Amino acid sequence: MSARPRLVFVGNGMAGTRALEELLELAPERYDVTVFGDEPHPAYNRILLSPLLAGEASEQEIIVHDRAWYEAHGVRLVSGCRVVAIDRGRRVAVADDGAETPFDRLVLATGASPIMLDIPGRELRGVVSFRSLRDVATMVEHARDGGRAVVIGGGLLGLEAAWGLLRRGMTVTVVHLLDQILERQLDRTASALLQRRLEAEGIAFRMEAETQAILGADRVTGARFSDGSTVGADLVVMAIGIRPNVALARGSSLPCERGVLVNDVMQTYDPRIYALGECVEHRGRTFGLVAPLFDQARVVANQLAEDGYFAYREQPMATRLKVTGIDTLSVGELSATPGAEEIVLSDASRGVYKKVVVREGKITGVVLFGDASDGGYFLDLMRDGVDVTPFRGELLLGRGFVEGAPAAGGEGARLLAAADETRICDCNGVCKATIVATIRAKGLTTLDAVKRHTKAGASCGACSPKVEALLEAVAGAAVERPAVAPMCGCTDLGHDEVRAAITSAGLDRIDAVMTALDWRTPDGCSRCRPALNYYLVCAFPDRPVDDPRSRVVNERVHANIQKDGTYSVVPRMFGGLTTAAELRAIADVVDKYAIPTVKVTGGQRVDLLGVKKEDLPAVWADLGRAGMVSGHAYGKALRTVKTCVGSEWCRYGVQDSTALGVALERMCWGAWAPHKVKLAVSGCPRNCAEATIKDFGVVAIDEGWELHVGGNGGIKVRATDVLCRVATAEAVMEHCGAFLQLYREEARYLERTAHWVERVGIELVRARVVEDAGGRATLHARFLASQAHAQVDPWAERAAGHDAHEFAPLARLADEPWAAE
Amino acid sequence: MREETLEWHQIGADDAVPRLGARVVETAQGRVAVFRDGTGAVRAIDDACPHRGGPLSEGIVAGTEVSCPLHGMCISLIDGRAIEPDEGEVRVHPVRVVGGVIHLGLVPGARRAAGACSAVREAR
Ligand code: SRM
Ligand SMILES: Cc1cc2nc3c(=O)[nH]c(=O)nc-3n(C[C@H](O)[C@H](O)[C@H](O)COP(=O)(O)OP(=O)(O)OC[C@H]3O[C@@H](n4cnc5c(N)ncnc54)[C@H](O)[C@@H]3O)c2cc1C
Ligand code: SF4
Ligand code: FES
């Protein structure tokens, strides 16, 4: 074994991990390092639990280091293991399994624990905190069934939890003790604006309410307040604050107050033991944001590397609420106290509110709501102690106004000229000089590389534009913009590049694509295979390229898998029309196969739920005999064309929307697409078919039809953009075919039209589908050509025996002698 | 697992299980999923994901792993363990191919462990 001094980290959270990274950077070989973490996962970015909960980040994305990283750096990681005692006399750390690890130096980074209200019912199932990956897993689990959530606490954490659960489809109530949310971060006006905004998004608030008990026998059913009122709930999240984890330090006789006491170089009472992060108390202060922890990590690493020393000094820290689309930022004094004054800009109609607190000419506080784009600017002025008196009139209009037309080179040049210690990334405490030096020394040319090497922009991402501007200023023309993320871990190429290679080289087999493009894995993975399969199906409609093994189960068996392993069957009803014969056939099938549930769907047809897999081919055969085909309710394909009754019956109808809907569905059914595609046709602008939240929507007007694209009624509602108006039903059909083909050929797999239109811009769609008549005709023709091969009813094929092996077990061994067991 | 405690069952022809595909065998101890992985090897595990019992035989196979069709957990076909950061495991059953016929080895009377979702397990 090595004779290197032994260093032990207790806690593998954000602070501990950062200190370790900094140390490995400064002195990679100095210590024999062991890291203990009592969570089962390797290091992850706790900040990103909020986007993870909201479904905006994946678990993959929030992992900071996987186990391979620890191995590569020669660090022993012991995760899922708790250190229960530090024997300072013998210098060993004792783990919960009794193992003893000797140390020469030790770093305490045990973080903090959520405070749980000590009220009846706190132990019920469904009561959680919001702190760890486990908590998020529990919340996501509950949110799966919709239901109601109560979030106790209207602070940053509570609001982010509420937002995430709302996004996951729960009905959310936030309970707050005071009459103002986020009272520690915002002033009254901004709090009220924020509350109103969140209410508009669907979050309910119960203010000045004290939770007295959580109700329920074994799992949560509700909460009761001190005024006796109650509210129903399936999930209760407590987000009322955190308490530093000091038990371990206390048990080892290290002095603690609220946190473990440390000096300016983050040493505890025992000079061999350092502490940092949310578990410490420094000069009477405890911490709850990552920026100070990262400063502390640098100090600790310097100390451990015996590399001279920094002392830790607290910096003003901005806080932001991580709720997509709602910008808030605050720092310092929230309201003027005697001797200070407030400059306020309030634009109610735009929902923007800005306030700067100024004392003796210098900014001492900032509150922004609705537009936080100048937050960094105000923060710089504040940190640098700039006298703002000369331009206080324009101050709130932002940097653009104060500094006039941007200098040549813009933001980047200005940042490059700024002082070396100008803070760029608040989360990770990275200053300008570090970024510039790293870009130069390592010859970095991509934003991603700068993030990886400096950590700037790698946490909440708010400063990414600044980092990118700096990169541009330093590296100039060398900057590469890999605007596209790689398809998956199997390749570095993005969707567009892969697709271009498929069409230009005529690669018509998945393995050929993988070989030609140097895939890292022999068979790809469950992310890239379905995407490649779609690209091939789209590029070569007339060749047998479809690989069932690269389709997700629903598309392979042409039915939707249910949570119990049975399937649902949705026959197509063109334009939402049906007949007595079809309904009779459905009724017979339901009886014959004892199908437990029959439901009218939101897509104007009937869903048969709970069909056994073995029965599928027979069910389809029976439905097929009545003339029905697959509704593709399971596919990344054309789903439904919703219609209203239109001019044929409705007293307002101006065109025959039902007939057009049927014609559109006859043209489009069977088309595979990057994601599902939904159409609707309304007979007048009352729009009963909800055409303005469809991928392609048609609304009848007196003179003809108005065409809409890029709508979405799902997770995030997006109203359509108007494409154009046309006079005839034939023109609608051509525009529709052209639009769908453009989407099929150019959108990335799993990108719905709403996201695609937002990415490429409606102008591009108009240019290709509306303005370029020749291009439109060609796109439409390509669509029809592809449909000639696609409109084969997959159910009929399977009822006739195709893929029979999919639906029958290979063997039944139930009659073995031991079967009785 | 010792050989003599196993009972071998002929379950079908070697070519009945396509590469990167799976078939199901119904047994008295539950459904067993029989795969042919990317290396060409036939492998058998219980057809119930440790997360919420999803039918692993319906998942996408890549290399020596299968990803569950319900929520995407990846399971190693070699040792039945979930790929990190997920947790959980399913039983692996020995398989051999003799003269073009696949044989599945089962321990008579064995039961599958009750699978519980790791998140649920941790939350308790
Ligand atoms: C059956 C149905 C609910 C109902 O009982 O009415 C339904 C059921 C499912 N929807 Fe839906 N959606 C149904 C109409 C809708 C609608 C309304 C509509 O189409 O008019 C929407 C919002 C409109 C939209 O898509 O823009 C809708 C938005 C979603 C979403 C969110 C899509 C998004 O882009 O945000 C998903 C998730 C996804 O696709 O990834 C989803 C996914 C699902 C899945 C497939 C979940 C799954 O992967 O297993 C459900 C399958 C249940 C099953 O096994 O049958 N379903 N789903 C509706 C079937 C309509 C049909 O006849 O085909
Ligand atoms: C949902 C959420 C969103 C947030 N968003 C932001 C944000 O936007 N901006 C911001 O600045 N901050 C944010 N924070 C706060 C930030 O995450 C914390 O300040 C930071 O994680 C604290 O780091 P730490 O290392 O001190 O503690 P932690 O990250 O909690 O790490 C401590 C680790 O030590 C482990 N541990 C404790 N005791 C032992 C022991 N005896 N043995 C072994 N291991 C032990 C713990 O399990 C834990 O894994 C957020 C926090 C949460 C929960
Ligand atoms: S049918 Fe749609 S809304 Fe209903 S639970 Fe399933 S996915 Fe959610
Ligand atoms: S049941 Fe397999 S991942 Fe959920």
PDB file of C-alpha atoms in Angstrom, chain A residues 404-617:
ATOM      1  CA  GLY A 404     -25.572  52.738 -25.129  1.00  0.00           C
ATOM      2  CA  ALA A 405     -25.112  50.749 -28.293  1.00  0.00           C
ATOM      3  CA  PRO A 406     -23.106  47.675 -27.500  1.00  0.00           C
ATOM      4  CA  ALA A 407     -19.425  48.047 -28.254  1.00  0.00           C
ATOM      5  CA  ALA A 408     -18.003  46.119 -31.183  1.00  0.00           C
ATOM      6  CA  GLY A 409     -17.758  42.512 -30.096  1.00  0.00           C
ATOM      7  CA  GLY A 410     -20.732  43.030 -27.786  1.00  0.00           C
ATOM      8  CA  GLU A 411     -21.131  41.107 -24.564  1.00  0.00           C
ATOM      9  CA  GLY A 412     -18.000  39.011 -25.074  1.00  0.00           C
ATOM     10  CA  ALA A 413     -15.687  41.966 -25.576  1.00  0.00           C
ATOM     11  CA  ARG A 414     -17.164  43.700 -22.563  1.00  0.00           C
ATOM     12  CA  LEU A 415     -16.689  40.620 -20.390  1.00  0.00           C
ATOM     13  CA  LEU A 416     -13.168  40.185 -21.679  1.00  0.00           C
ATOM     14  CA  ALA A 417     -12.387  43.744 -20.626  1.00  0.00           C
ATOM     15  CA  ALA A 418     -13.958  43.290 -17.192  1.00  0.00           C
ATOM     16  CA  ALA A 419     -11.938  42.805 -14.017  1.00  0.00           C
ATOM     17  CA  ASP A 420     -10.352  39.363 -13.595  1.00  0.00           C
ATOM     18  CA  GLU A 421     -12.381  38.501 -10.549  1.00  0.00           C
ATOM     19  CA  THR A 422     -15.698  39.316 -12.207  1.00  0.00           C
ATOM     20  CA  ARG A 423     -18.018  36.480 -11.264  1.00  0.00           C
ATOM     21  CA  ILE A 424     -19.453  34.725 -14.293  1.00  0.00           C
ATOM     22  CA  CYS A 425     -20.993  31.618 -12.769  1.00  0.00           C
ATOM     23  CA  ASP A 426     -22.672  32.137  -9.438  1.00  0.00           C
ATOM     24  CA  CYS A 427     -23.517  28.525  -8.775  1.00  0.00           C
ATOM     25  CA  ASN A 428     -19.965  27.363  -9.140  1.00  0.00           C
ATOM     26  CA  GLY A 429     -18.136  30.530  -8.211  1.00  0.00           C
ATOM     27  CA  VAL A 430     -16.123  30.771 -11.389  1.00  0.00           C
ATOM     28  CA  CYS A 431     -14.637  34.122 -12.310  1.00  0.00           C
ATOM     29  CA  LYS A 432     -13.740  35.548 -15.665  1.00  0.00           C
ATOM     30  CA  ALA A 433      -9.981  35.054 -15.395  1.00  0.00           C
ATOM     31  CA  THR A 434     -10.351  31.324 -14.752  1.00  0.00           C
ATOM     32  CA  ILE A 435     -12.550  30.876 -17.787  1.00  0.00           C
ATOM     33  CA  VAL A 436     -10.312  32.887 -20.074  1.00  0.00           C
ATOM     34  CA  ALA A 437      -7.168  31.170 -18.840  1.00  0.00           C
ATOM     35  CA  THR A 438      -8.692  27.719 -19.226  1.00  0.00           C
ATOM     36  CA  ILE A 439      -9.963  28.392 -22.735  1.00  0.00           C
ATOM     37  CA  ARG A 440      -6.490  29.575 -23.749  1.00  0.00           C
ATOM     38  CA  ALA A 441      -4.454  26.929 -21.942  1.00  0.00           C
ATOM     39  CA  LYS A 442      -6.536  23.979 -23.126  1.00  0.00           C
ATOM     40  CA  GLY A 443      -7.433  25.422 -26.516  1.00  0.00           C
ATOM     41  CA  LEU A 444     -11.155  24.903 -25.889  1.00  0.00           C
ATOM     42  CA  THR A 445     -13.536  25.494 -28.741  1.00  0.00           C
ATOM     43  CA  THR A 446     -16.942  24.390 -27.514  1.00  0.00           C
ATOM     44  CA  LEU A 447     -19.262  25.615 -24.816  1.00  0.00           C
ATOM     45  CA  ASP A 448     -19.556  22.084 -23.582  1.00  0.00           C
ATOM     46  CA  ALA A 449     -15.817  21.763 -23.122  1.00  0.00           C
ATOM     47  CA  VAL A 450     -15.666  25.048 -21.230  1.00  0.00           C
ATOM     48  CA  LYS A 451     -18.428  23.809 -18.950  1.00  0.00           C
ATOM     49  CA  ARG A 452     -16.623  20.545 -18.361  1.00  0.00           C
ATOM     50  CA  HIS A 453     -13.271  22.120 -17.633  1.00  0.00           C
ATOM     51  CA  THR A 454     -14.313  25.147 -15.593  1.00  0.00           C
ATOM     52  CA  LYS A 455     -17.758  24.150 -14.289  1.00  0.00           C
ATOM     53  CA  ALA A 456     -19.009  27.572 -15.374  1.00  0.00           C
ATOM     54  CA  GLY A 457     -22.575  27.154 -16.531  1.00  0.00           C
ATOM     55  CA  ALA A 458     -22.640  23.534 -15.480  1.00  0.00           C
ATOM     56  CA  SER A 459     -25.194  23.833 -12.693  1.00  0.00           C
ATOM     57  CA  CYS A 460     -28.300  25.951 -13.196  1.00  0.00           C
ATOM     58  CA  GLY A 461     -27.175  27.167 -16.608  1.00  0.00           C
ATOM     59  CA  ALA A 462     -28.332  30.769 -16.185  1.00  0.00           C
ATOM     60  CA  CYS A 463     -24.877  32.118 -17.046  1.00  0.00           C
ATOM     61  CA  SER A 464     -24.374  29.978 -20.169  1.00  0.00           C
ATOM     62  CA  PRO A 465     -24.894  32.967 -22.496  1.00  0.00           C
ATOM     63  CA  LYS A 466     -22.064  34.807 -20.727  1.00  0.00           C
ATOM     64  CA  VAL A 467     -19.757  31.823 -20.882  1.00  0.00           C
ATOM     65  CA  GLU A 468     -20.515  31.434 -24.562  1.00  0.00           C
ATOM     66  CA  ALA A 469     -19.873  35.135 -25.191  1.00  0.00           C
ATOM     67  CA  LEU A 470     -16.522  34.848 -23.452  1.00  0.00           C
ATOM     68  CA  LEU A 471     -15.621  31.768 -25.441  1.00  0.00           C
ATOM     69  CA  GLU A 472     -16.452  33.613 -28.602  1.00  0.00           C
ATOM     70  CA  ALA A 473     -14.358  36.605 -27.566  1.00  0.00           C
ATOM     71  CA  VAL A 474     -11.353  34.452 -26.704  1.00  0.00           C
ATOM     72  CA  ALA A 475     -11.464  31.677 -29.285  1.00  0.00           C
ATOM     73  CA  GLY A 476     -13.076  33.683 -32.066  1.00  0.00           C
ATOM     74  CA  ALA A 477     -13.475  31.859 -35.330  1.00  0.00           C
ATOM     75  CA  ALA A 478     -12.269  28.586 -33.814  1.00  0.00           C
ATOM     76  CA  VAL A 479     -15.474  28.214 -31.809  1.00  0.00           C
ATOM     77  CA  GLU A 480     -17.436  25.142 -32.733  1.00  0.00           C
ATOM     78  CA  ARG A 481     -21.127  25.146 -32.139  1.00  0.00           C
ATOM     79  CA  PRO A 482     -22.285  21.578 -31.682  1.00  0.00           C
ATOM     80  CA  ALA A 483     -25.784  22.993 -31.391  1.00  0.00           C
ATOM     81  CA  VAL A 484     -27.032  19.455 -31.468  1.00  0.00           C
ATOM     82  CA  ALA A 485     -26.679  17.115 -28.569  1.00  0.00           C
ATOM     83  CA  PRO A 486     -25.538  13.600 -29.423  1.00  0.00           C
ATOM     84  CA  MET A 487     -28.344  11.135 -30.135  1.00  0.00           C
ATOM     85  CA  CYS A 488     -27.355   9.013 -27.161  1.00  0.00           C
ATOM     86  CA  GLY A 489     -24.293   7.602 -25.461  1.00  0.00           C
ATOM     87  CA  CYS A 490     -23.551   5.368 -28.453  1.00  0.00           C
ATOM     88  CA  THR A 491     -22.379   8.205 -30.693  1.00  0.00           C
ATOM     89  CA  ASP A 492     -21.205  11.812 -30.654  1.00  0.00           C
ATOM     90  CA  LEU A 493     -23.311  12.643 -33.675  1.00  0.00           C
ATOM     91  CA  GLY A 494     -26.578  14.511 -33.416  1.00  0.00           C
ATOM     92  CA  HIS A 495     -29.857  13.452 -34.975  1.00  0.00           C
ATOM     93  CA  ASP A 496     -29.481  15.716 -37.992  1.00  0.00           C
ATOM     94  CA  GLU A 497     -25.985  14.539 -38.852  1.00  0.00           C
ATOM     95  CA  VAL A 498     -26.981  10.895 -38.594  1.00  0.00           C
ATOM     96  CA  ARG A 499     -29.981  11.498 -40.757  1.00  0.00           C
ATOM     97  CA  ALA A 500     -27.982  13.332 -43.381  1.00  0.00           C
ATOM     98  CA  ALA A 501     -25.544  10.415 -43.509  1.00  0.00           C
ATOM     99  CA  ILE A 502     -28.396   7.934 -43.937  1.00  0.00           C
ATOM    100  CA  THR A 503     -29.867   9.727 -46.923  1.00  0.00           C
ATOM    101  CA  SER A 504     -26.640  10.812 -48.588  1.00  0.00           C
ATOM    102  CA  ALA A 505     -24.944   7.416 -48.318  1.00  0.00           C
ATOM    103  CA  GLY A 506     -28.147   5.445 -48.816  1.00  0.00           C
ATOM    104  CA  LEU A 507     -27.577   3.447 -45.641  1.00  0.00           C
ATOM    105  CA  ASP A 508     -30.666   1.305 -45.396  1.00  0.00           C
ATOM    106  CA  ARG A 509     -29.895  -1.012 -42.494  1.00  0.00           C
ATOM    107  CA  ILE A 510     -29.457  -0.137 -38.863  1.00  0.00           C
ATOM    108  CA  ASP A 511     -26.246  -2.103 -38.553  1.00  0.00           C
ATOM    109  CA  ALA A 512     -24.919  -0.409 -41.691  1.00  0.00           C
ATOM    110  CA  VAL A 513     -25.601   3.013 -40.167  1.00  0.00           C
ATOM    111  CA  MET A 514     -23.854   1.998 -36.973  1.00  0.00           C
ATOM    112  CA  THR A 515     -20.826   0.647 -38.797  1.00  0.00           C
ATOM    113  CA  ALA A 516     -20.524   3.582 -41.153  1.00  0.00           C
ATOM    114  CA  LEU A 517     -20.808   6.111 -38.339  1.00  0.00           C
ATOM    115  CA  ASP A 518     -18.556   4.312 -35.849  1.00  0.00           C
ATOM    116  CA  TRP A 519     -21.192   3.538 -33.241  1.00  0.00           C
ATOM    117  CA  ARG A 520     -19.556   2.803 -29.903  1.00  0.00           C
ATOM    118  CA  THR A 521     -21.863  -0.104 -29.052  1.00  0.00           C
ATOM    119  CA  PRO A 522     -22.518  -3.065 -31.329  1.00  0.00           C
ATOM    120  CA  ASP A 523     -26.322  -2.935 -31.118  1.00  0.00           C
ATOM    121  CA  GLY A 524     -26.923   0.644 -30.063  1.00  0.00           C
ATOM    122  CA  CYS A 525     -29.344   1.164 -27.197  1.00  0.00           C
ATOM    123  CA  SER A 526     -33.028   1.635 -26.540  1.00  0.00           C
ATOM    124  CA  ARG A 527     -32.695   5.331 -27.354  1.00  0.00           C
ATOM    125  CA  CYS A 528     -30.957   5.260 -30.711  1.00  0.00           C
ATOM    126  CA  ARG A 529     -32.421   2.115 -32.236  1.00  0.00           C
ATOM    127  CA  PRO A 530     -36.048   3.329 -32.435  1.00  0.00           C
ATOM    128  CA  ALA A 531     -34.812   6.664 -33.820  1.00  0.00           C
ATOM    129  CA  LEU A 532     -32.663   5.020 -36.488  1.00  0.00           C
ATOM    130  CA  ASN A 533     -35.497   2.708 -37.390  1.00  0.00           C
ATOM    131  CA  TYR A 534     -37.805   5.650 -37.956  1.00  0.00           C
ATOM    132  CA  TYR A 535     -35.226   7.501 -40.053  1.00  0.00           C
ATOM    133  CA  LEU A 536     -34.881   4.444 -42.276  1.00  0.00           C
ATOM    134  CA  VAL A 537     -38.635   3.935 -42.583  1.00  0.00           C
ATOM    135  CA  CYS A 538     -38.997   7.571 -43.578  1.00  0.00           C
ATOM    136  CA  ALA A 539     -36.068   7.640 -45.985  1.00  0.00           C
ATOM    137  CA  PHE A 540     -36.833   4.359 -47.769  1.00  0.00           C
ATOM    138  CA  PRO A 541     -40.592   3.916 -47.719  1.00  0.00           C
ATOM    139  CA  ASP A 542     -40.501   1.363 -50.535  1.00  0.00           C
ATOM    140  CA  ARG A 543     -37.847  -0.915 -49.041  1.00  0.00           C
ATOM    141  CA  PRO A 544     -38.359  -3.502 -46.298  1.00  0.00           C
ATOM    142  CA  VAL A 545     -36.217  -1.626 -43.782  1.00  0.00           C
ATOM    143  CA  ASP A 546     -38.462  -1.836 -40.738  1.00  0.00           C
ATOM    144  CA  ASP A 547     -36.809  -3.704 -37.860  1.00  0.00           C
ATOM    145  CA  PRO A 548     -39.362  -4.832 -35.284  1.00  0.00           C
ATOM    146  CA  ARG A 549     -36.599  -5.425 -32.730  1.00  0.00           C
ATOM    147  CA  SER A 550     -35.880  -1.706 -32.826  1.00  0.00           C
ATOM    148  CA  ARG A 551     -39.418  -0.670 -32.110  1.00  0.00           C
ATOM    149  CA  VAL A 552     -40.825  -0.177 -28.656  1.00  0.00           C
ATOM    150  CA  VAL A 553     -43.301  -2.834 -27.636  1.00  0.00           C
ATOM    151  CA  ASN A 554     -46.424  -0.821 -28.500  1.00  0.00           C
ATOM    152  CA  GLU A 555     -45.363  -0.388 -32.079  1.00  0.00           C
ATOM    153  CA  ARG A 556     -44.130  -3.935 -32.362  1.00  0.00           C
ATOM    154  CA  VAL A 557     -47.404  -5.501 -31.280  1.00  0.00           C
ATOM    155  CA  HIS A 558     -49.652  -2.678 -32.535  1.00  0.00           C
ATOM    156  CA  ALA A 559     -51.413  -2.120 -29.243  1.00  0.00           C
ATOM    157  CA  ASN A 560     -50.768  -0.127 -26.083  1.00  0.00           C
ATOM    158  CA  ILE A 561     -49.199  -2.028 -23.236  1.00  0.00           C
ATOM    159  CA  GLN A 562     -50.963  -1.424 -19.913  1.00  0.00           C
ATOM    160  CA  LYS A 563     -49.520  -1.361 -16.460  1.00  0.00           C
ATOM    161  CA  ASP A 564     -50.607  -4.960 -15.825  1.00  0.00           C
ATOM    162  CA  GLY A 565     -49.118  -6.282 -19.076  1.00  0.00           C
ATOM    163  CA  THR A 566     -52.454  -6.463 -20.927  1.00  0.00           C
ATOM    164  CA  TYR A 567     -53.113  -4.303 -23.987  1.00  0.00           C
ATOM    165  CA  SER A 568     -55.613  -1.779 -25.237  1.00  0.00           C
ATOM    166  CA  VAL A 569     -57.148  -1.807 -28.686  1.00  0.00           C
ATOM    167  CA  VAL A 570     -58.421   1.325 -30.419  1.00  0.00           C
ATOM    168  CA  PRO A 571     -59.950   0.785 -33.851  1.00  0.00           C
ATOM    169  CA  ARG A 572     -59.881   3.708 -36.233  1.00  0.00           C
ATOM    170  CA  MET A 573     -63.060   5.742 -36.684  1.00  0.00           C
ATOM    171  CA  PHE A 574     -62.353   8.045 -39.569  1.00  0.00           C
ATOM    172  CA  GLY A 575     -63.138  11.626 -38.614  1.00  0.00           C
ATOM    173  CA  GLY A 576     -64.865  10.401 -35.466  1.00  0.00           C
ATOM    174  CA  LEU A 577     -67.725   8.881 -37.458  1.00  0.00           C
ATOM    175  CA  THR A 578     -68.987   5.406 -36.748  1.00  0.00           C
ATOM    176  CA  THR A 579     -71.867   3.172 -37.736  1.00  0.00           C
ATOM    177  CA  ALA A 580     -74.223   0.730 -36.110  1.00  0.00           C
ATOM    178  CA  ALA A 581     -72.315  -2.134 -37.731  1.00  0.00           C
ATOM    179  CA  GLU A 582     -69.010  -0.977 -36.273  1.00  0.00           C
ATOM    180  CA  LEU A 583     -70.492  -0.467 -32.839  1.00  0.00           C
ATOM    181  CA  ARG A 584     -72.110  -3.894 -33.000  1.00  0.00           C
ATOM    182  CA  ALA A 585     -68.802  -5.504 -33.942  1.00  0.00           C
ATOM    183  CA  ILE A 586     -67.142  -3.741 -31.034  1.00  0.00           C
ATOM    184  CA  ALA A 587     -69.859  -4.899 -28.657  1.00  0.00           C
ATOM    185  CA  ASP A 588     -69.507  -8.488 -29.861  1.00  0.00           C
ATOM    186  CA  VAL A 589     -65.750  -8.427 -29.429  1.00  0.00           C
ATOM    187  CA  VAL A 590     -66.130  -7.079 -25.914  1.00  0.00           C
ATOM    188  CA  ASP A 591     -68.476  -9.917 -24.995  1.00  0.00           C
ATOM    189  CA  LYS A 592     -66.546 -12.646 -26.763  1.00  0.00           C
ATOM    190  CA  TYR A 593     -63.177 -11.819 -25.207  1.00  0.00           C
ATOM    191  CA  ALA A 594     -64.499 -10.599 -21.858  1.00  0.00           C
ATOM    192  CA  ILE A 595     -62.815  -7.242 -22.279  1.00  0.00           C
ATOM    193  CA  PRO A 596     -63.136  -5.490 -18.926  1.00  0.00           C
ATOM    194  CA  THR A 597     -63.278  -1.806 -19.918  1.00  0.00           C
ATOM    195  CA  VAL A 598     -64.709   0.083 -22.866  1.00  0.00           C
ATOM    196  CA  LYS A 599     -64.017   3.787 -22.963  1.00  0.00           C
ATOM    197  CA  VAL A 600     -64.737   6.666 -25.305  1.00  0.00           C
ATOM    198  CA  THR A 601     -61.399   8.398 -25.817  1.00  0.00           C
ATOM    199  CA  GLY A 602     -60.465  12.038 -26.025  1.00  0.00           C
ATOM    200  CA  GLY A 603     -59.743  11.344 -29.707  1.00  0.00           C
ATOM    201  CA  GLN A 604     -63.334  10.549 -30.675  1.00  0.00           C
ATOM    202  CA  ARG A 605     -63.213   6.790 -30.809  1.00  0.00           C
ATOM    203  CA  VAL A 606     -63.527   3.764 -28.579  1.00  0.00           C
ATOM    204  CA  ASP A 607     -60.801   2.149 -26.497  1.00  0.00           C
ATOM    205  CA  LEU A 608     -61.023  -1.504 -25.459  1.00  0.00           C
ATOM    206  CA  LEU A 609     -58.830  -1.886 -22.415  1.00  0.00           C
ATOM    207  CA  GLY A 610     -57.423  -4.959 -20.746  1.00  0.00           C
ATOM    208  CA  VAL A 611     -57.143  -7.293 -23.738  1.00  0.00           C
ATOM    209  CA  LYS A 612     -54.892 -10.289 -23.204  1.00  0.00           C
ATOM    210  CA  LYS A 613     -51.931 -10.425 -25.536  1.00  0.00           C
ATOM    211  CA  GLU A 614     -52.833 -13.889 -26.822  1.00  0.00           C
ATOM    212  CA  ASP A 615     -56.295 -12.604 -27.801  1.00  0.00           C
ATOM    213  CA  LEU A 616     -55.059  -9.643 -29.841  1.00  0.00           C
ATOM    214  CA  PRO A 617     -54.936 -11.309 -33.280  1.00  0.00           C
TER     215      PRO A 617
END
